[in-house]
Amino acid sequence: MAELKLMKGNEAIAEAAIRAGADGYFGYPITPQSEILEYLMVEDAFKRTGMVVLQAESEIAAINMVFGAASTGKKILTSSSSPGVSLMQEGISYIAGAEVPCLIVNVVRGGPGLGSIQPSQADYFQSVKGGGHGDYRLIVLAPASVQEMCDFVPLGFDLAFKYRIPVLMLSDGLIGQMMEKVIMFDQIPRATQFDQSWSLTGKPANRQRNTVTSLDMDPYGMENHNRNLQAKYTKIEENEVRFEAIFCDDAEFIFVAYGASARICQKSTQLARDKGLKVGLFRPITLFPFPKKELLALAGKTKAFLSVEMSAGQMIEDIQIATKGKVNVEHFGRYGGVIHSPTEVLEAMENLIKNS
Amino acid sequence: MEFNEIINPGNLVYKKTNLLTDKVLSYCPGCGHGTANRLVMEVIDEMKIQSETIGVASVGCSVLAYEFMDIDMVGAPHGRAPALATGIKRVYPDKFVFTYQGDGDLAAIGTSETIHACNRGENITIIFINNGIYGMTGGQMAPTSLEGMKTSTSPYGRDIESMGHPLKITELVSQLDGVYYVSRQAVHTPSAARKAKKAIRIAFENQKLKKGLSLVEIVSSCNSNWKLSPVKANEWMEENMFPFYPLGDIKVDGVAVKKVL
């Protein structure tokens, strides 16, 4: 039976991983997401479901343990925060190239470099534009509540296996650390059968050997592989866009924000409506695929968009590309680990309205 | 004698191992990789564990090992094979899992993954080919290159003062409690290859015991990049590599082998 719990976002991810029937977690401690590994150890995930939990010697090792374990077709995840996810980029590129499904969680903190340990959304470019070397994409899910931290674990696994692609949950230190009520789904049993068409199980006599690799020494072969990858990304863009639109139907001005910023903008939108301002909120849930069509449709009937991000302005570029110059798009955001308040976001919107 | 008379099942004394594919090897003539690939496949064939074995190929001359070995395999990023093998073994503790790595992969870029997989006592087998040089990229200095050894990035010979000492990574990891078996072998003569095969067999059999990691180093020649003929390269290896990297068991059943002077 589904259970109502009060949990931190990070704990919700860990509990959801156990319940989603994950076979393995490999990770390395880093603030602000260490609760994920701690929770899995305290809960003794192995005893509960047989899920393997291992603390790796580095994020580099962790992502490569994920690569190995996930190449067997099992459900594997890791989590980290910004500097750690930078270290993982080489592995993520290989996993994307080899088309291995897995789930990666980034609980983003301020950067660049060692940065700060407070919430940030400055890893947007890294997450949605590839991150490592080569032409590839990840499916990027942006949770805006503890409930979504929970729900996006099984969703992430489903999408990862549907498209044989690494899925990145792009969270942040705010959603990771805050406590909210969450309805936990029932335990899903761990899988016992694995896809023999590609995964490594040991070669039985009745099939060809399976090879999981991102290498092709023939450039034409590699170009072909890239074409197939691009076709897959196009299919994902056509089928997997997720978003939430609040008060957008009659809105003259729209906040565009994801994750923690969307939560803050939700309050700012309410405050604006209380003042009689026709303000709405558009929240992309998938950052790749980005809700381009939906934003373009809104662009025609809106005076301006305000992109609110805990960064110097990254998603704003995708909004501008999506809306093809049909609407004025401005940016507002605090960064480096500073969280904007609903009132300063509202103030930024009021300034935009005044100047439009 | 006619060709047909020679190619006669009655005369067959040696043939390609069952678990090697028909793919033409990408290794240079004279290189030890071909023999080492074969020995690993012979052991897996003789143990009848093809359906229970998952291999991890690395980056280097053996990057295409999965095209030659007729088993399920994954190609790891450079140096990360022991981390991939850890992931596989942890979710499949009863499968046989091995890595096949060169010295640049295992002893330079992958040192951290090597040491920590060894220290955790992962129940895997590492096959480590040491030819003291980067082969695939064209003969650059490796951590294992000998003092004075000329390579494309130590053209006047490896200078210890500025380039550091050659790394005896095998002796180093043999000190770790998680390591159960360590042996250093060669494959340049039939008798050396027979001994190497025995060591590889032990290293795979050990996985059943779940008592820790087994590593077999194979000191091999790289005649192409050493710029010697295959025969001269083997002589150079015996005269220069073996004194620094002496052959034989280093740790057996979790116990260091005492050197008899």
Coordinates of C-alpha atoms in Angstrom, one line a residue:
Chain A
M1 CA 0.0 0.0 0.0
A2 CA 1.2 3.5 -0.8
E3 CA 2.6 5.3 2.2
L4 CA 2.4 8.9 3.3
K5 CA 5.8 10.0 4.7
L6 CA 7.6 13.2 5.7
M7 CA 11.0 13.1 4.0
K8 CA 13.9 15.1 2.7
G9 CA 14.2 15.1 -1.1
N10 CA 17.4 13.1 -1.0
E11 CA 15.9 10.5 1.3
A12 CA 12.9 10.3 -1.1
I13 CA 15.2 9.4 -4.0
A14 CA 16.9 6.7 -1.9
E15 CA 13.6 5.2 -0.7
A16 CA 12.2 5.4 -4.2
A17 CA 15.2 3.6 -5.6
I18 CA 14.7 0.7 -3.3
R19 CA 11.0 0.6 -4.1
A20 CA 11.5 0.9 -7.8
G21 CA 13.3 -2.4 -7.8
A22 CA 16.8 -0.9 -8.5
D23 CA 19.5 -3.6 -8.6
G24 CA 22.4 -1.3 -7.7
Y25 CA 23.6 2.1 -6.5
F26 CA 27.2 3.2 -6.7
G27 CA 28.1 6.6 -5.3
Y28 CA 30.6 8.8 -3.6
P29 CA 29.8 11.3 -0.8
I30 CA 29.4 14.9 -1.7
T31 CA 27.3 17.7 -0.1
P32 CA 24.4 18.4 -0.5
Q33 CA 23.3 14.9 -1.5
S34 CA 25.2 12.5 0.8
E35 CA 21.9 11.5 2.5
I36 CA 21.1 9.3 -0.5
L37 CA 24.1 7.0 0.1
E38 CA 23.6 7.2 3.9
Y39 CA 19.9 6.4 3.7
L40 CA 20.5 3.4 1.5
M41 CA 23.1 2.1 3.9
V42 CA 21.0 2.8 7.0
E43 CA 18.0 1.1 5.4
D44 CA 20.2 -1.9 4.4
A45 CA 18.8 -1.9 0.9
F46 CA 20.5 -5.3 0.2
K47 CA 18.5 -6.9 3.0
R48 CA 15.3 -5.3 1.9
T49 CA 15.4 -6.2 -1.8
G50 CA 18.8 -7.5 -2.7
M51 CA 19.8 -4.1 -4.1
V52 CA 23.6 -3.7 -4.1
V53 CA 24.9 -0.4 -2.5
L54 CA 28.6 0.4 -2.8
Q55 CA 30.6 3.5 -1.8
A56 CA 33.1 4.0 -4.6
E57 CA 36.5 5.6 -4.3
S58 CA 35.6 8.5 -6.5
E59 CA 32.8 9.7 -8.8
I60 CA 34.9 8.5 -11.7
A61 CA 34.8 5.0 -10.3
A62 CA 31.1 5.3 -9.3
I63 CA 29.9 6.1 -12.8
N64 CA 32.1 3.4 -14.3
M65 CA 30.6 0.9 -11.8
V66 CA 27.3 2.1 -13.0
F67 CA 28.4 1.5 -16.6
G68 CA 29.5 -2.0 -15.9
A69 CA 26.5 -3.0 -13.8
A70 CA 24.0 -1.4 -16.1
S71 CA 25.5 -3.1 -19.1
T72 CA 24.0 -6.3 -17.7
G73 CA 20.6 -4.8 -18.3
K74 CA 19.9 -4.3 -14.6
K75 CA 18.4 -1.2 -13.0
I76 CA 21.4 0.9 -11.8
L77 CA 21.6 4.4 -10.4
T78 CA 24.1 6.9 -9.0
S79 CA 23.9 10.3 -7.5
S80 CA 26.2 13.2 -6.9
S81 CA 26.5 17.0 -6.9
S82 CA 28.0 19.4 -9.4
P83 CA 31.8 18.9 -9.0
G84 CA 31.2 15.1 -8.8
V85 CA 29.0 15.1 -11.8
S86 CA 31.7 17.0 -13.7
L87 CA 34.0 14.1 -12.9
M88 CA 31.4 11.6 -14.2
Q89 CA 31.1 13.3 -17.6
E90 CA 33.6 11.0 -19.3
G91 CA 31.7 7.9 -18.1
I92 CA 28.3 9.4 -19.1
S93 CA 29.6 10.1 -22.6
Y94 CA 30.6 6.4 -22.9
I95 CA 27.3 5.2 -21.4
A96 CA 25.3 7.4 -23.9
G97 CA 27.5 6.2 -26.8
A98 CA 27.1 2.6 -25.8
E99 CA 23.3 3.1 -25.3
V100 CA 23.1 1.7 -21.8
P101 CA 20.1 2.6 -19.6
C102 CA 20.8 4.1 -16.1
L103 CA 19.7 6.9 -13.8
I104 CA 22.0 9.7 -12.7
V105 CA 20.9 12.2 -10.1
N106 CA 22.6 15.7 -9.8
V107 CA 21.7 17.6 -6.7
V108 CA 23.2 20.8 -8.0
R109 CA 25.3 23.2 -5.8
G110 CA 26.9 26.6 -6.6
G111 CA 29.8 26.7 -9.0
P112 CA 32.1 27.0 -10.8
G113 CA 34.9 24.9 -9.3
L114 CA 34.5 23.9 -5.7
G115 CA 31.9 26.7 -5.6
S116 CA 29.5 26.5 -2.6
I117 CA 27.3 23.8 -1.1
Q118 CA 24.1 25.8 -1.4
P119 CA 21.5 25.3 -4.1
S120 CA 22.1 26.3 -7.7
Q121 CA 20.8 25.6 -11.2
A122 CA 24.1 26.5 -12.9
D123 CA 24.5 22.9 -14.3
Y124 CA 21.7 23.4 -16.9
F125 CA 24.1 23.7 -19.9
Q126 CA 26.1 20.6 -18.8
S127 CA 22.9 18.6 -18.4
V128 CA 20.9 19.4 -21.5
K129 CA 23.6 20.1 -24.1
G130 CA 25.6 16.8 -23.6
G131 CA 28.1 17.4 -20.8
G132 CA 30.9 15.2 -22.0
H133 CA 32.5 14.8 -25.4
G134 CA 30.6 13.9 -28.5
D135 CA 27.1 14.5 -29.9
Y136 CA 24.8 13.0 -27.4
R137 CA 21.8 13.9 -25.2
L138 CA 20.4 12.7 -22.0
I139 CA 16.8 12.7 -21.0
V140 CA 16.8 15.4 -18.3
L141 CA 14.0 15.4 -15.6
A142 CA 13.7 18.4 -13.3
P143 CA 11.8 17.7 -10.1
A144 CA 10.2 20.6 -8.2
S145 CA 9.1 18.8 -5.1
V146 CA 10.0 15.9 -2.8
Q147 CA 7.1 14.0 -4.4
E148 CA 8.7 14.4 -7.8
M149 CA 12.1 13.3 -6.4
C150 CA 10.3 10.1 -5.5
D151 CA 8.2 9.7 -8.7
F152 CA 10.9 10.5 -11.1
V153 CA 13.0 7.5 -10.0
P154 CA 10.7 4.9 -11.5
L155 CA 9.8 7.3 -14.4
G156 CA 13.5 7.8 -15.0
F157 CA 14.1 4.1 -15.1
D158 CA 11.2 3.5 -17.4
L159 CA 12.4 6.1 -19.9
A160 CA 16.0 4.9 -19.6
F161 CA 15.0 1.4 -20.6
K162 CA 12.4 2.5 -23.2
Y163 CA 15.1 4.4 -25.1
R164 CA 18.3 2.7 -23.8
I165 CA 19.6 6.1 -22.7
P166 CA 21.0 7.5 -19.5
V167 CA 18.4 9.6 -17.7
L168 CA 19.6 12.6 -15.6
M169 CA 17.5 13.9 -12.7
L170 CA 18.5 17.5 -12.4
S171 CA 17.6 18.5 -8.9
D172 CA 19.3 21.1 -6.6
G173 CA 20.3 21.5 -3.0
L174 CA 17.0 23.1 -2.1
I175 CA 14.8 20.2 -3.3
G176 CA 17.3 17.7 -2.0
Q177 CA 17.5 19.1 1.5
M178 CA 13.9 20.3 2.1
M179 CA 11.4 18.1 3.8
E180 CA 7.8 17.6 2.5
K181 CA 5.1 15.1 2.7
V182 CA 5.5 12.5 0.0
I183 CA 3.3 9.6 -1.0
M184 CA 5.6 6.6 -1.5
F185 CA 4.6 4.0 -4.1
D186 CA 4.5 0.3 -3.4
Q187 CA 7.5 -1.9 -3.7
I188 CA 8.2 -3.0 -7.3
P189 CA 9.9 -6.4 -7.4
R190 CA 13.4 -6.5 -8.9
A191 CA 13.5 -7.9 -12.4
T192 CA 14.7 -11.5 -13.0
Q193 CA 14.7 -11.5 -16.8
F194 CA 17.1 -9.3 -18.8
D195 CA 17.0 -8.2 -22.4
Q196 CA 19.1 -10.8 -24.3
S197 CA 19.2 -8.6 -27.4
W198 CA 22.0 -6.4 -26.0
S199 CA 22.8 -6.9 -22.3
L200 CA 25.7 -8.9 -20.8
T201 CA 24.5 -12.0 -19.0
G202 CA 27.2 -14.4 -20.2
K203 CA 26.8 -15.8 -23.7
P204 CA 24.5 -18.8 -23.8
A205 CA 24.8 -21.3 -26.7
N206 CA 21.6 -20.1 -28.3
R207 CA 22.6 -16.5 -29.1
Q208 CA 25.4 -14.4 -30.5
R209 CA 27.8 -12.8 -28.0
N210 CA 26.7 -9.3 -26.9
T211 CA 29.1 -6.4 -26.9
V212 CA 28.5 -3.1 -25.1
T213 CA 30.8 -0.5 -26.6
S214 CA 30.9 3.1 -27.8
L215 CA 33.8 2.4 -30.2
D216 CA 33.7 2.1 -34.0
M217 CA 37.1 2.4 -35.7
D218 CA 35.3 3.0 -39.0
P219 CA 34.3 6.7 -39.3
Y220 CA 31.4 5.8 -41.6
G221 CA 30.2 3.2 -39.1
M222 CA 30.5 5.9 -36.4
E223 CA 28.6 8.4 -38.5
N224 CA 25.9 5.9 -38.9
H225 CA 25.8 5.2 -35.1
N226 CA 25.5 9.0 -34.6
R227 CA 22.6 9.1 -37.1
N228 CA 20.9 6.4 -35.1
L229 CA 21.5 8.3 -31.9
Q230 CA 20.1 11.5 -33.4
A231 CA 17.0 9.7 -34.7
K232 CA 16.5 8.4 -31.1
Y233 CA 16.7 11.9 -29.7
T234 CA 14.2 13.2 -32.3
K235 CA 11.8 10.4 -31.3
I236 CA 12.3 11.4 -27.6
E237 CA 11.6 15.1 -28.5
E238 CA 8.4 14.0 -30.3
N239 CA 7.1 11.8 -27.5
E240 CA 8.4 12.6 -24.1
V241 CA 8.0 16.4 -23.5
R242 CA 6.6 17.0 -20.0
F243 CA 5.6 20.4 -18.6
E244 CA 3.2 22.1 -16.3
A245 CA 1.4 25.4 -17.1
I246 CA -0.2 27.4 -14.3
F247 CA -2.4 30.4 -15.1
C248 CA -1.0 30.5 -18.6
D249 CA -4.3 30.6 -20.5
D250 CA -5.0 34.3 -19.9
A251 CA -1.5 35.3 -19.0
E252 CA 0.1 38.4 -20.5
F253 CA 3.4 37.7 -18.8
I254 CA 4.8 34.3 -18.0
F255 CA 7.5 33.1 -15.7
V256 CA 9.5 30.2 -17.2
A257 CA 11.2 28.2 -14.4
Y258 CA 12.1 24.7 -13.5
G259 CA 12.9 22.9 -10.2
A260 CA 13.3 25.0 -7.1
S261 CA 12.9 28.2 -9.1
A262 CA 9.5 27.0 -10.3
R263 CA 8.4 26.5 -6.7
I264 CA 9.5 30.1 -5.9
C265 CA 7.8 31.4 -9.0
Q266 CA 4.6 29.6 -8.0
K267 CA 4.4 31.9 -4.9
S268 CA 5.4 34.9 -7.0
T269 CA 2.6 34.1 -9.5
Q270 CA 0.1 33.9 -6.7
L271 CA 1.3 37.3 -5.3
A272 CA 1.0 38.8 -8.8
R273 CA -2.5 37.4 -9.3
D274 CA -3.5 38.9 -5.9
K275 CA -2.4 42.2 -7.3
G276 CA -4.5 41.7 -10.4
L277 CA -1.6 41.1 -12.7
K278 CA -2.1 38.6 -15.5
V279 CA 0.9 36.5 -14.7
G280 CA 1.4 32.8 -15.4
L281 CA 4.0 30.1 -14.8
F282 CA 5.3 27.7 -17.3
R283 CA 7.4 24.9 -15.8
P284 CA 9.4 22.6 -18.0
I285 CA 9.5 19.1 -16.4
T286 CA 11.7 17.6 -19.1
L287 CA 14.6 19.9 -19.9
F288 CA 15.6 17.6 -22.7
P289 CA 13.3 17.2 -24.5
F290 CA 12.6 20.9 -24.0
P291 CA 8.9 22.0 -24.5
K292 CA 9.7 24.0 -27.5
K293 CA 6.3 23.8 -29.3
E294 CA 4.3 24.7 -26.1
L295 CA 6.5 27.7 -25.5
L296 CA 6.2 28.9 -29.1
A297 CA 2.4 28.6 -28.9
L298 CA 2.4 30.8 -25.8
A299 CA 4.8 33.2 -27.3
G300 CA 2.2 34.4 -29.8
K301 CA -0.2 35.5 -27.1
T302 CA 2.1 36.8 -24.4
K303 CA 3.8 40.1 -24.0
A304 CA 7.0 38.8 -22.4
F305 CA 8.6 35.8 -20.7
L306 CA 10.7 36.0 -17.6
S307 CA 13.1 33.1 -17.3
V308 CA 13.9 32.6 -13.6
E309 CA 16.9 30.5 -12.8
M310 CA 19.4 30.1 -10.0
S311 CA 22.1 30.8 -12.6
A312 CA 23.4 33.7 -14.7
G313 CA 20.9 32.6 -17.4
Q314 CA 21.2 29.3 -19.1
M315 CA 17.7 27.9 -19.9
I316 CA 16.9 31.4 -21.3
E317 CA 18.9 30.4 -24.4
D318 CA 16.6 27.4 -25.1
I319 CA 13.5 29.6 -24.5
Q320 CA 14.9 32.1 -27.0
I321 CA 15.6 29.3 -29.6
A322 CA 12.1 27.8 -29.0
T323 CA 10.2 31.1 -29.3
K324 CA 12.1 32.3 -32.5
G325 CA 12.1 35.9 -31.5
K326 CA 8.3 36.1 -31.3
V327 CA 8.4 37.3 -27.7
N328 CA 10.7 39.3 -25.5
V329 CA 12.5 36.9 -23.1
E330 CA 14.3 38.3 -20.0
H331 CA 16.3 36.7 -17.3
F332 CA 16.2 37.0 -13.5
G333 CA 18.1 35.0 -11.0
R334 CA 20.4 34.9 -8.1
Y335 CA 23.3 32.5 -8.3
G336 CA 26.4 30.9 -6.7
G337 CA 24.3 29.3 -4.0
V338 CA 21.9 32.2 -3.3
I339 CA 18.2 31.5 -3.6
H340 CA 15.9 34.3 -4.9
S341 CA 12.9 35.2 -2.7
P342 CA 9.3 35.2 -4.1
T343 CA 9.1 39.0 -3.6
E344 CA 12.3 39.8 -5.5
V345 CA 11.1 37.6 -8.3
L346 CA 7.8 39.4 -8.3
E347 CA 9.6 42.7 -8.3
A348 CA 11.6 41.6 -11.3
M349 CA 8.3 40.7 -13.1
E350 CA 6.7 44.0 -12.1
N351 CA 9.7 45.9 -13.6
L352 CA 9.4 43.8 -16.8
I353 CA 5.7 44.6 -17.0
K354 CA 6.4 48.3 -16.4
N355 CA 9.0 48.4 -19.2
S356 CA 7.0 46.3 -21.8
Chain B
M1 CA 53.6 -33.4 -50.2
E2 CA 50.4 -32.0 -51.5
F3 CA 48.6 -29.2 -49.5
N4 CA 45.5 -31.5 -49.2
E5 CA 47.6 -34.2 -47.6
I6 CA 48.9 -31.8 -45.0
I7 CA 45.5 -30.3 -44.2
N8 CA 44.1 -33.6 -43.0
P9 CA 42.2 -34.0 -39.8
G10 CA 44.6 -36.9 -38.9
N11 CA 47.5 -34.4 -38.9
L12 CA 45.7 -31.9 -36.7
V13 CA 47.8 -31.1 -33.6
Y14 CA 46.9 -27.5 -33.1
K15 CA 44.0 -25.3 -34.0
K16 CA 42.3 -22.0 -33.2
T17 CA 40.6 -22.1 -29.8
N18 CA 36.8 -22.6 -29.9
L19 CA 36.2 -19.3 -28.1
L20 CA 38.3 -17.2 -30.4
T21 CA 36.2 -15.7 -33.3
D22 CA 37.3 -15.7 -36.9
K23 CA 38.1 -12.0 -36.8
V24 CA 41.7 -11.3 -37.9
L25 CA 43.7 -10.1 -34.9
S26 CA 44.7 -6.5 -34.9
Y27 CA 47.9 -7.2 -33.0
C28 CA 51.3 -6.8 -34.6
P29 CA 53.2 -10.0 -35.6
G30 CA 55.5 -10.9 -32.7
C31 CA 53.3 -9.3 -30.0
G32 CA 52.3 -11.3 -27.0
H33 CA 48.6 -10.1 -27.0
G34 CA 47.5 -12.8 -29.5
T35 CA 48.9 -15.6 -27.3
A36 CA 47.5 -14.0 -24.1
N37 CA 44.0 -13.6 -25.7
R38 CA 44.2 -17.3 -26.7
L39 CA 45.2 -18.5 -23.3
V40 CA 42.4 -16.6 -21.6
M41 CA 39.9 -18.2 -24.0
E42 CA 41.4 -21.6 -23.6
V43 CA 40.9 -21.4 -19.9
I44 CA 37.3 -20.2 -20.2
D45 CA 36.6 -23.0 -22.7
E46 CA 38.2 -25.7 -20.6
M47 CA 36.4 -24.5 -17.5
K48 CA 33.1 -24.5 -19.6
I49 CA 32.2 -21.1 -18.3
Q50 CA 31.5 -19.2 -21.5
S51 CA 27.8 -18.7 -20.6
E52 CA 28.8 -17.5 -17.1
T53 CA 31.7 -15.1 -18.1
I54 CA 31.5 -11.4 -18.7
G55 CA 34.7 -9.7 -19.8
V56 CA 35.8 -6.0 -19.7
A57 CA 38.1 -4.8 -22.5
S58 CA 40.2 -1.7 -21.9
V59 CA 41.8 1.1 -24.0
G60 CA 45.0 0.2 -25.6
C61 CA 46.1 -2.4 -28.2
S62 CA 43.5 -4.8 -26.8
V63 CA 40.7 -2.3 -27.2
L64 CA 39.0 -4.6 -29.7
A65 CA 39.4 -7.8 -27.5
Y66 CA 35.6 -8.2 -27.7
E67 CA 35.9 -8.8 -31.4
F68 CA 38.3 -11.7 -30.9
M69 CA 36.8 -13.2 -27.7
D70 CA 33.5 -15.0 -28.3
I71 CA 32.0 -14.0 -25.0
D72 CA 29.8 -11.1 -23.6
M73 CA 32.0 -8.1 -23.1
V74 CA 31.9 -4.4 -22.5
G75 CA 34.5 -1.8 -23.6
A76 CA 35.6 0.4 -20.7
P77 CA 36.9 3.9 -20.7
H78 CA 40.6 4.2 -20.4
G79 CA 41.8 2.9 -17.0
R80 CA 38.3 2.2 -15.7
A81 CA 38.0 -1.5 -16.4
P82 CA 38.3 -2.6 -12.7
A83 CA 35.4 -0.2 -11.8
L84 CA 33.2 -1.7 -14.5
A85 CA 34.2 -5.2 -13.4
T86 CA 33.3 -4.2 -9.8
G87 CA 29.8 -3.1 -11.0
I88 CA 29.2 -6.3 -12.9
K89 CA 30.5 -8.6 -10.2
R90 CA 28.5 -6.9 -7.5
V91 CA 25.2 -7.4 -9.4
Y92 CA 26.2 -10.8 -10.6
P93 CA 28.4 -12.3 -7.8
D94 CA 28.3 -15.8 -9.3
K95 CA 29.4 -14.9 -12.8
F96 CA 33.1 -15.0 -13.8
V97 CA 34.2 -11.4 -14.4
F98 CA 37.6 -10.4 -15.8
T99 CA 39.4 -7.4 -17.1
Y100 CA 42.1 -7.4 -19.8
Q101 CA 44.3 -4.4 -19.5
G102 CA 47.7 -3.0 -20.6
D103 CA 50.2 -1.2 -18.5
G104 CA 49.2 2.3 -19.6
D105 CA 45.6 1.5 -18.8
L106 CA 46.1 -0.3 -15.5
A107 CA 49.2 1.4 -14.1
A108 CA 48.8 5.0 -15.2
I109 CA 45.4 6.4 -15.9
G110 CA 43.6 3.6 -14.0
T111 CA 45.9 3.4 -10.9
S112 CA 43.1 4.5 -8.6
E113 CA 40.6 2.0 -10.0
T114 CA 43.2 -0.8 -9.9
I115 CA 44.2 -0.2 -6.3
H116 CA 40.7 0.2 -4.9
A117 CA 39.3 -2.8 -6.7
C118 CA 42.2 -4.8 -5.4
N119 CA 41.8 -3.3 -1.9
R120 CA 38.1 -4.1 -1.7
G121 CA 38.9 -7.6 -2.6
E122 CA 36.6 -7.8 -5.6
N123 CA 36.3 -11.4 -6.7
I124 CA 37.4 -10.7 -10.2
T125 CA 40.4 -11.6 -12.4
I126 CA 42.7 -9.0 -13.9
I127 CA 44.8 -10.0 -16.8
F128 CA 47.5 -7.4 -17.1
I129 CA 49.8 -7.1 -20.1
N130 CA 53.0 -5.2 -19.4
N131 CA 55.2 -4.3 -22.3
G132 CA 56.6 -1.2 -20.8
I133 CA 55.3 1.2 -23.4
Y134 CA 52.1 2.7 -24.9
G135 CA 51.6 0.5 -28.0
M136 CA 48.4 1.7 -29.6
T137 CA 49.3 5.4 -29.5
G138 CA 52.7 4.8 -31.1
G139 CA 55.3 4.0 -28.5
Q140 CA 55.2 6.7 -25.8
M141 CA 56.7 6.2 -22.3
A142 CA 54.6 4.2 -19.9
P143 CA 54.8 4.2 -16.1
T144 CA 56.4 0.7 -16.6
S145 CA 59.1 1.9 -19.1
L146 CA 62.5 0.9 -17.8
E147 CA 65.2 3.3 -16.8
G148 CA 67.0 4.5 -19.9
M149 CA 64.3 3.0 -22.2
K150 CA 63.9 5.0 -25.4
T151 CA 60.4 5.8 -26.4
S152 CA 58.8 8.6 -28.5
T153 CA 58.3 10.7 -25.3
S154 CA 61.6 9.7 -23.7
P155 CA 63.7 9.9 -26.9
Y156 CA 67.0 10.1 -25.0
G157 CA 66.0 7.4 -22.6
R158 CA 63.8 7.4 -19.5
D159 CA 65.5 9.8 -17.0
I160 CA 64.6 8.8 -13.5
E161 CA 65.3 12.2 -12.1
S162 CA 62.8 14.0 -14.3
M163 CA 60.5 11.2 -15.4
G164 CA 60.3 9.1 -12.2
H165 CA 60.8 5.4 -11.6
P166 CA 59.3 2.5 -13.4
L167 CA 56.2 1.4 -11.4
K168 CA 56.0 -2.2 -10.1
I169 CA 52.3 -2.0 -9.7
T170 CA 52.0 -5.8 -9.4
E171 CA 54.2 -5.9 -6.3
L172 CA 52.4 -2.9 -5.0
V173 CA 48.9 -4.4 -5.2
S174 CA 50.2 -7.8 -3.9
Q175 CA 50.6 -6.0 -0.5
L176 CA 46.9 -5.3 -0.3
D177 CA 44.8 -7.6 1.9
G178 CA 42.0 -7.8 -0.7
V179 CA 44.3 -9.5 -3.2
Y180 CA 44.3 -13.3 -3.1
Y181 CA 46.6 -14.3 -5.9
V182 CA 49.3 -12.5 -7.9
S183 CA 51.5 -14.0 -10.5
R184 CA 53.9 -12.6 -13.2
Q185 CA 54.3 -14.6 -16.3
A186 CA 55.4 -14.4 -20.0
V187 CA 54.1 -15.9 -23.2
H188 CA 57.2 -15.6 -25.5
T189 CA 58.1 -19.4 -25.4
P190 CA 55.9 -22.5 -25.3
S191 CA 57.0 -23.3 -21.8
A192 CA 56.4 -19.7 -20.6
A193 CA 52.9 -19.8 -22.3
R194 CA 52.1 -23.1 -20.5
K195 CA 53.0 -21.6 -17.1
A196 CA 51.0 -18.5 -17.9
K197 CA 48.0 -20.6 -18.8
K198 CA 48.2 -22.4 -15.4
A199 CA 48.3 -19.0 -13.6
I200 CA 45.3 -17.7 -15.6
R201 CA 43.4 -20.9 -14.7
I202 CA 44.1 -20.4 -11.0
A203 CA 43.1 -16.8 -11.3
F204 CA 39.7 -17.8 -12.8
E205 CA 39.2 -20.8 -10.4
N206 CA 39.8 -18.5 -7.5
Q207 CA 36.6 -16.6 -8.3
K208 CA 34.7 -19.6 -7.0
L209 CA 36.4 -19.2 -3.6
K210 CA 35.2 -15.5 -3.1
K211 CA 38.4 -14.7 -1.2
G212 CA 39.6 -11.7 -3.2
L213 CA 41.1 -10.5 -6.4
S214 CA 43.4 -12.5 -8.6
L215 CA 45.9 -10.7 -10.9
V216 CA 48.1 -12.2 -13.6
E217 CA 50.7 -9.9 -15.1
I218 CA 52.1 -11.0 -18.5
V219 CA 55.4 -9.4 -19.4
S220 CA 55.2 -9.0 -23.1
S221 CA 57.3 -7.6 -25.9
C222 CA 56.2 -4.7 -28.1
N223 CA 58.6 -5.3 -31.0
S224 CA 57.0 -2.6 -33.2
N225 CA 57.5 0.2 -30.7
W226 CA 60.7 -1.2 -29.2
K227 CA 61.8 -1.1 -32.9
L228 CA 63.3 -4.6 -32.8
S229 CA 62.5 -7.7 -34.8
P230 CA 60.2 -10.1 -32.9
V231 CA 63.1 -12.4 -32.0
K232 CA 65.4 -9.5 -30.9
A233 CA 62.5 -8.1 -28.9
N234 CA 62.1 -11.3 -27.0
E235 CA 65.9 -11.4 -26.3
W236 CA 65.7 -7.7 -25.1
M237 CA 62.8 -8.6 -22.9
E238 CA 64.6 -11.5 -21.3
E239 CA 67.8 -9.4 -20.8
N240 CA 66.1 -6.2 -19.6
M241 CA 62.5 -6.6 -18.6
F242 CA 62.7 -9.9 -16.7
P243 CA 65.5 -8.7 -14.2
F244 CA 63.3 -5.8 -13.3
Y245 CA 60.0 -7.7 -13.6
P246 CA 61.0 -11.2 -12.4
L247 CA 58.6 -14.0 -13.4
G248 CA 56.9 -16.2 -10.9
D249 CA 54.2 -16.3 -8.3
I250 CA 54.1 -13.2 -6.0
K251 CA 51.1 -14.1 -3.8
V252 CA 49.4 -17.5 -3.6
D253 CA 46.2 -18.3 -1.6
G254 CA 46.5 -14.8 0.0
V255 CA 50.0 -15.4 1.2
A256 CA 53.1 -13.6 -0.1
V257 CA 55.6 -16.0 -1.7
K258 CA 59.0 -15.9 0.0
K259 CA 61.8 -15.1 -2.4
V260 CA 64.6 -17.7 -2.2
L261 CA 67.9 -16.0 -2.7

